[in-house]
Amino acid sequence: MDTLETRELRYFVAVAEELHFGRAAERLGMAQPPLSRAIQQLERRLGVCLLERNRRGVRLTGAGEVLLQEGRAALDAAAAAVRRTRRAGGADSPGGPRRLVLAVKAAASHELLRKLLDAYAAEPDSAEIEVLPCGIREQEELLRDGRADVALMHTPWNSLTGFDSEALAAEGQVAVLPAGHPLAARETLSLADVRDVPGLPLARWPTRGTYAPGPGPEIHNQTQLAQLIALGRTVAVVPDSARSWLWAEHAAVPLADAPSVVTHIAWPAHSRSLALAGLVRTAARLWPGQNAKQ
């Protein structure tokens, strides 16, 4: 057996993520018995055990972990094919709009984004750009599943694995603290200075939906972060351009030893979109790379 149906992958990924047949069935909008039978049939066809079932619950086998990773990627690719095909179909229709969806992190550099959009709009054959603001580190997922055609990504925070990209600009990092905190009066700080501040733990960012252990609060969006800093509950390390969203209750202090944050324009490696190629050319012309050195 060399092929799998997307339905089978969707069933298995739901069970593998929930590790509970009842919750997975509810998530899929189906009864539990046919879901269990479908997974058993999939295991027989593949000739491997994907899930270990016992009284304590459900656990992935080594083969199951591989299929979960590959299945997610396959489902993302299938969803991306549908979404991008529909957008291309609109472009092929008489008078249909040519459109690109650009994913950007909320609170990323507004100046850089505005400069890019204005320059591209001035191109003679430019497409319509739909800006899709997203949450923390969500650009990768939006690119992989086709909700976005292109994204502004920021290393070291985002992973560029599997994408083509061009580095655009680099900037330093700052520590954002409550304005009245003693460290806020310093001209510069080090990463060591902010890693272990009594009563002011570092904010924790998600990586693929999970948070590393630690005492700091789990951050879900910019507004939450801003309020927690203002209340004296956390400190955050962010790019220098984040100063644009700071409140009067915040202070930003440069970090002398933090690595540069590099903004990249990134897109799926297999893309053949002429409109996307035009946007990338515009970005490369605006930032020819000398500012993106780390």
Tab-separated table of C-alpha atoms in Angstrom:
chain	number	residue	atom	x	y	z
A	1	MET	CA	0.000	0.000	0.000
A	2	ASP	CA	1.629	3.246	-1.188
A	3	THR	CA	-1.138	5.795	-0.684
A	4	LEU	CA	-3.288	7.149	2.127
A	5	GLU	CA	-6.541	9.010	1.886
A	6	THR	CA	-6.737	12.453	3.460
A	7	ARG	CA	-9.752	11.205	5.439
A	8	GLU	CA	-7.605	8.500	7.045
A	9	LEU	CA	-4.874	10.987	7.893
A	10	ARG	CA	-7.394	13.398	9.372
A	11	TYR	CA	-8.820	10.647	11.584
A	12	PHE	CA	-5.396	9.493	12.744
A	13	VAL	CA	-4.056	13.022	13.427
A	14	ALA	CA	-7.114	13.805	15.548
A	15	VAL	CA	-6.623	10.660	17.662
A	16	ALA	CA	-2.852	11.183	17.889
A	17	GLU	CA	-3.246	14.790	19.050
A	18	GLU	CA	-6.036	14.075	21.536
A	19	LEU	CA	-4.699	10.672	22.671
A	20	HIS	CA	-8.326	9.868	23.421
A	21	PHE	CA	-10.798	8.268	21.001
A	22	GLY	CA	-13.837	9.924	22.552
A	23	ARG	CA	-12.427	13.465	22.318
A	24	ALA	CA	-11.129	12.804	18.808
A	25	ALA	CA	-14.531	11.541	17.677
A	26	GLU	CA	-16.199	14.636	19.124
A	27	ARG	CA	-13.673	16.869	17.382
A	28	LEU	CA	-14.350	15.089	14.075
A	29	GLY	CA	-18.122	15.187	14.521
A	30	MET	CA	-18.550	11.419	14.348
A	31	ALA	CA	-19.284	8.452	16.607
A	32	GLN	CA	-16.417	6.701	18.388
A	33	PRO	CA	-16.925	3.090	17.103
A	34	PRO	CA	-16.437	3.895	13.388
A	35	LEU	CA	-13.397	6.019	14.283
A	36	SER	CA	-11.843	3.116	16.198
A	37	ARG	CA	-12.542	0.770	13.284
A	38	ALA	CA	-10.988	3.214	10.822
A	39	ILE	CA	-7.773	3.428	12.857
A	40	GLN	CA	-7.596	-0.370	13.189
A	41	GLN	CA	-8.093	-0.730	9.440
A	42	LEU	CA	-5.332	1.833	8.814
A	43	GLU	CA	-2.939	-0.126	11.049
A	44	ARG	CA	-3.737	-3.357	9.190
A	45	ARG	CA	-3.157	-1.725	5.809
A	46	LEU	CA	0.150	-0.215	6.898
A	47	GLY	CA	1.232	-3.361	8.705
A	48	VAL	CA	2.368	-1.449	11.801
A	49	CYS	CA	1.016	-0.569	15.231
A	50	LEU	CA	0.388	3.166	15.455
A	51	LEU	CA	-1.198	3.396	18.903
A	52	GLU	CA	-0.756	1.484	22.136
A	53	ARG	CA	-4.067	1.140	23.950
A	54	ASN	CA	-4.396	0.108	27.591
A	55	ARG	CA	-6.435	0.947	30.678
A	56	ARG	CA	-4.388	4.083	31.298
A	57	GLY	CA	-5.149	5.511	27.871
A	58	VAL	CA	-3.634	5.823	24.420
A	59	ARG	CA	0.026	6.324	23.537
A	60	LEU	CA	1.790	6.808	20.215
A	61	THR	CA	4.276	4.181	19.080
A	62	GLY	CA	7.429	5.182	17.221
A	63	ALA	CA	5.644	4.512	13.942
A	64	GLY	CA	2.690	6.572	15.149
A	65	GLU	CA	4.931	9.544	15.932
A	66	VAL	CA	6.323	9.407	12.394
A	67	LEU	CA	2.852	9.254	10.840
A	68	LEU	CA	1.668	12.149	13.028
A	69	GLN	CA	4.494	14.356	11.790
A	70	GLU	CA	4.143	13.296	8.165
A	71	GLY	CA	0.349	13.335	8.322
A	72	ARG	CA	0.238	16.913	9.563
A	73	ALA	CA	2.531	17.967	6.731
A	74	ALA	CA	0.426	16.098	4.165
A	75	LEU	CA	-2.828	17.618	5.415
A	76	ASP	CA	-1.263	21.081	5.383
A	77	ALA	CA	-0.074	20.510	1.808
A	78	ALA	CA	-3.540	19.363	0.705
A	79	ALA	CA	-5.198	22.371	2.350
A	80	ALA	CA	-2.606	24.675	0.796
A	81	ALA	CA	-3.272	23.223	-2.660
A	82	VAL	CA	-7.010	23.921	-2.320
A	83	ARG	CA	-6.605	27.462	-0.999
A	84	ARG	CA	-3.952	28.559	-3.488
A	85	THR	CA	-5.789	26.957	-6.415
A	86	ARG	CA	-8.934	28.889	-5.532
A	87	ARG	CA	-6.997	32.144	-5.355
A	88	ALA	CA	-5.379	31.356	-8.714
A	89	GLY	CA	-8.804	30.580	-10.179
A	90	GLY	CA	-9.986	34.056	-9.258
A	91	ALA	CA	-6.963	35.523	-10.994
A	92	ASP	CA	-7.691	33.522	-14.167
A	93	SER	CA	-11.301	34.687	-14.363
A	94	PRO	CA	-12.068	37.598	-16.713
A	95	GLY	CA	-11.481	40.686	-14.615
A	96	GLY	CA	-10.674	38.514	-11.598
A	97	PRO	CA	-8.349	40.041	-9.017
A	98	ARG	CA	-4.762	38.848	-8.669
A	99	ARG	CA	-4.242	38.515	-4.947
A	100	LEU	CA	-1.478	37.531	-2.547
A	101	VAL	CA	-1.977	36.917	1.162
A	102	LEU	CA	0.911	38.287	3.234
A	103	ALA	CA	1.183	37.015	6.819
A	104	VAL	CA	2.768	39.429	9.286
A	105	LYS	CA	3.160	39.256	13.021
A	106	ALA	CA	0.977	41.796	14.756
A	107	ALA	CA	3.231	44.565	16.127
A	108	ALA	CA	6.009	43.845	13.628
A	109	SER	CA	7.721	46.841	12.054
A	110	HIS	CA	4.937	48.977	10.568
A	111	GLU	CA	7.474	51.177	8.782
A	112	LEU	CA	9.069	48.251	6.927
A	113	LEU	CA	5.687	46.807	5.952
A	114	ARG	CA	4.297	50.136	4.757
A	115	LYS	CA	7.405	50.796	2.672
A	116	LEU	CA	7.133	47.362	1.037
A	117	LEU	CA	3.414	47.654	0.275
A	118	ASP	CA	3.744	51.161	-1.182
A	119	ALA	CA	6.692	50.204	-3.395
A	120	TYR	CA	4.990	47.060	-4.680
A	121	ALA	CA	1.703	48.854	-5.368
A	122	ALA	CA	3.632	51.234	-7.632
A	123	GLU	CA	4.778	48.334	-9.842
A	124	PRO	CA	2.940	48.246	-13.206
A	125	ASP	CA	1.636	44.668	-12.855
A	126	SER	CA	1.268	44.382	-9.083
A	127	ALA	CA	-1.323	42.119	-7.452
A	128	GLU	CA	-3.658	43.011	-4.621
A	129	ILE	CA	-2.015	42.339	-1.259
A	130	GLU	CA	-4.179	41.116	1.604
A	131	VAL	CA	-2.323	41.655	4.877
A	132	LEU	CA	-3.054	38.868	7.357
A	133	PRO	CA	-1.947	39.839	10.899
A	134	CYS	CA	-1.187	36.771	12.971
A	135	GLY	CA	-0.233	35.749	16.468
A	136	ILE	CA	3.137	34.911	17.923
A	137	ARG	CA	5.179	32.661	15.590
A	138	GLU	CA	2.125	31.712	13.509
A	139	GLN	CA	3.577	32.708	10.123
A	140	GLU	CA	5.076	29.266	9.490
A	141	GLU	CA	1.763	27.471	9.956
A	142	LEU	CA	-0.083	29.965	7.747
A	143	LEU	CA	2.430	29.457	4.945
A	144	ARG	CA	2.414	25.674	5.228
A	145	ASP	CA	-1.364	25.246	5.079
A	146	GLY	CA	-1.952	27.797	2.343
A	147	ARG	CA	-3.722	30.497	4.293
A	148	ALA	CA	-0.828	32.742	3.291
A	149	ASP	CA	1.261	32.920	0.123
A	150	VAL	CA	4.148	34.846	1.638
A	151	ALA	CA	5.195	36.015	5.102
A	152	LEU	CA	7.497	38.367	6.942
A	153	MET	CA	9.466	36.106	9.297
A	154	HIS	CA	11.909	36.981	12.037
A	155	THR	CA	14.940	34.896	12.969
A	156	PRO	CA	15.893	33.561	15.444
A	157	TRP	CA	12.201	33.486	16.473
A	158	ASN	CA	10.802	31.870	13.302
A	159	SER	CA	12.142	28.795	11.522
A	160	LEU	CA	12.796	29.153	7.797
A	161	THR	CA	13.106	25.378	7.279
A	162	GLY	CA	11.296	24.307	4.122
A	163	PHE	CA	10.879	27.846	2.778
A	164	ASP	CA	12.745	30.042	0.335
A	165	SER	CA	13.581	33.434	1.776
A	166	GLU	CA	15.426	36.726	1.397
A	167	ALA	CA	16.908	38.591	4.358
A	168	LEU	CA	15.719	42.189	4.427
A	169	ALA	CA	16.783	44.057	7.559
A	170	ALA	CA	18.386	43.484	10.944
A	171	GLU	CA	17.781	45.182	14.284
A	172	GLY	CA	18.825	44.861	17.896
A	173	GLN	CA	16.738	43.686	20.827
A	174	VAL	CA	15.462	45.466	23.915
A	175	ALA	CA	14.160	44.429	27.305
A	176	VAL	CA	10.699	45.829	28.013
A	177	LEU	CA	10.119	46.403	31.737
A	178	PRO	CA	7.673	48.278	33.946
A	179	ALA	CA	8.640	51.954	33.742
A	180	GLY	CA	9.243	52.244	37.482
A	181	HIS	CA	11.529	49.222	37.816
A	182	PRO	CA	15.148	49.946	38.902
A	183	LEU	CA	16.540	48.238	35.778
A	184	ALA	CA	14.565	50.636	33.597
A	185	ALA	CA	16.987	53.430	34.548
A	186	ARG	CA	19.977	51.598	33.023
A	187	GLU	CA	21.330	52.675	29.624
A	188	THR	CA	21.937	49.065	28.557
A	189	LEU	CA	21.356	45.605	29.969
A	190	SER	CA	22.649	42.106	29.275
A	191	LEU	CA	20.611	38.960	28.753
A	192	ALA	CA	21.896	37.730	32.122
A	193	ASP	CA	20.480	40.862	33.767
A	194	VAL	CA	16.920	40.028	32.712
A	195	ARG	CA	16.961	36.217	32.985
A	196	ASP	CA	16.576	36.119	36.745
A	197	VAL	CA	14.963	39.330	38.006
A	198	PRO	CA	13.300	38.763	41.411
A	199	GLY	CA	9.538	38.995	41.045
A	200	LEU	CA	9.776	39.721	37.333
A	201	PRO	CA	10.077	36.413	35.397
A	202	LEU	CA	10.690	36.375	31.661
A	203	ALA	CA	7.617	36.058	29.476
A	204	ARG	CA	7.297	32.675	27.739
A	205	TRP	CA	6.527	32.461	24.024
A	206	PRO	CA	4.923	29.470	22.284
A	207	THR	CA	6.833	27.252	19.878
A	208	ARG	CA	4.423	25.254	17.684
A	209	GLY	CA	1.709	25.703	20.274
A	210	THR	CA	3.706	24.570	23.303
A	211	TYR	CA	5.477	26.533	26.026
A	212	ALA	CA	8.791	25.700	27.647
A	213	PRO	CA	8.562	25.237	31.438
A	214	GLY	CA	9.310	28.241	33.607
A	215	PRO	CA	7.831	30.685	36.093
A	216	GLY	CA	6.997	33.404	33.564
A	217	PRO	CA	3.488	33.854	32.129
A	218	GLU	CA	2.495	32.152	28.878
A	219	ILE	CA	2.037	34.884	26.279
A	220	HIS	CA	-0.800	34.565	23.772
A	221	ASN	CA	-0.931	38.022	22.203
A	222	GLN	CA	0.599	41.485	22.296
A	223	THR	CA	-2.149	43.117	24.363
A	224	GLN	CA	-1.806	40.515	27.098
A	225	LEU	CA	1.963	40.995	27.153
A	226	ALA	CA	1.680	44.775	27.331
A	227	GLN	CA	-0.705	44.623	30.269
A	228	LEU	CA	1.341	42.089	32.236
A	229	ILE	CA	4.474	44.206	31.842
A	230	ALA	CA	2.617	47.343	32.909
A	231	LEU	CA	1.343	45.499	36.002
A	232	GLY	CA	4.869	44.469	36.960
A	233	ARG	CA	4.258	40.742	36.339
A	234	THR	CA	6.829	40.030	33.619
A	235	VAL	CA	9.699	41.297	31.474
A	236	ALA	CA	10.021	40.610	27.753
A	237	VAL	CA	12.857	40.527	25.231
A	238	VAL	CA	11.647	41.884	21.881
A	239	PRO	CA	13.006	43.493	18.687
A	240	ASP	CA	13.810	47.188	18.885
A	241	SER	CA	10.955	48.017	16.475
A	242	ALA	CA	8.501	46.823	19.138
A	243	ARG	CA	8.963	50.252	20.753
A	244	SER	CA	6.134	51.370	18.453
A	245	TRP	CA	3.507	49.619	20.613
A	246	LEU	CA	4.866	50.474	24.068
A	247	TRP	CA	2.692	52.219	26.631
A	248	ALA	CA	3.680	55.057	28.956
A	249	GLU	CA	3.918	52.418	31.712
A	250	HIS	CA	6.708	50.610	29.831
A	251	ALA	CA	10.435	51.198	29.480
A	252	ALA	CA	12.655	49.703	26.758
A	253	VAL	CA	16.355	49.187	27.490
A	254	PRO	CA	18.776	47.988	24.760
A	255	LEU	CA	20.350	44.551	25.285
A	256	ALA	CA	24.052	44.806	24.536
A	257	ASP	CA	24.674	41.078	23.992
A	258	ALA	CA	21.431	39.897	22.351
A	259	PRO	CA	21.680	38.541	18.787
A	260	SER	CA	20.226	40.630	15.998
A	261	VAL	CA	16.683	39.930	14.856
A	262	VAL	CA	16.623	39.584	11.068
A	263	THR	CA	13.416	40.150	9.108
A	264	HIS	CA	13.036	37.859	6.080
A	265	ILE	CA	10.445	37.642	3.353
A	266	ALA	CA	9.651	33.926	3.044
A	267	TRP	CA	7.520	31.799	0.732
A	268	PRO	CA	6.922	28.093	-0.096
A	269	ALA	CA	9.902	26.638	-1.940
A	270	HIS	CA	7.735	25.217	-4.745
A	271	SER	CA	5.894	28.451	-5.551
A	272	ARG	CA	5.676	29.477	-9.219
A	273	SER	CA	3.566	32.601	-8.672
A	274	LEU	CA	4.632	35.514	-10.878
A	275	ALA	CA	2.920	37.952	-8.510
A	276	LEU	CA	4.891	36.537	-5.579
A	277	ALA	CA	8.126	36.763	-7.566
A	278	GLY	CA	7.381	40.426	-8.204
A	279	LEU	CA	6.816	41.111	-4.504
A	280	VAL	CA	10.091	39.383	-3.585
A	281	ARG	CA	11.967	41.396	-6.231
A	282	THR	CA	10.522	44.595	-4.810
A	283	ALA	CA	11.594	43.639	-1.287
A	284	ALA	CA	15.104	42.702	-2.446
A	285	ARG	CA	15.434	46.013	-4.273
A	286	LEU	CA	14.383	47.998	-1.200
A	287	TRP	CA	16.717	46.092	1.131
A	288	PRO	CA	19.632	44.799	-0.962
A	289	GLY	CA	21.052	42.831	1.959
A	290	GLN	CA	23.677	45.094	3.417
A	291	ASN	CA	21.333	45.868	6.348
A	292	ALA	CA	20.555	42.216	7.019
A	293	LYS	CA	24.001	41.165	8.180
A	294	GLN	CA	24.041	39.708	11.669
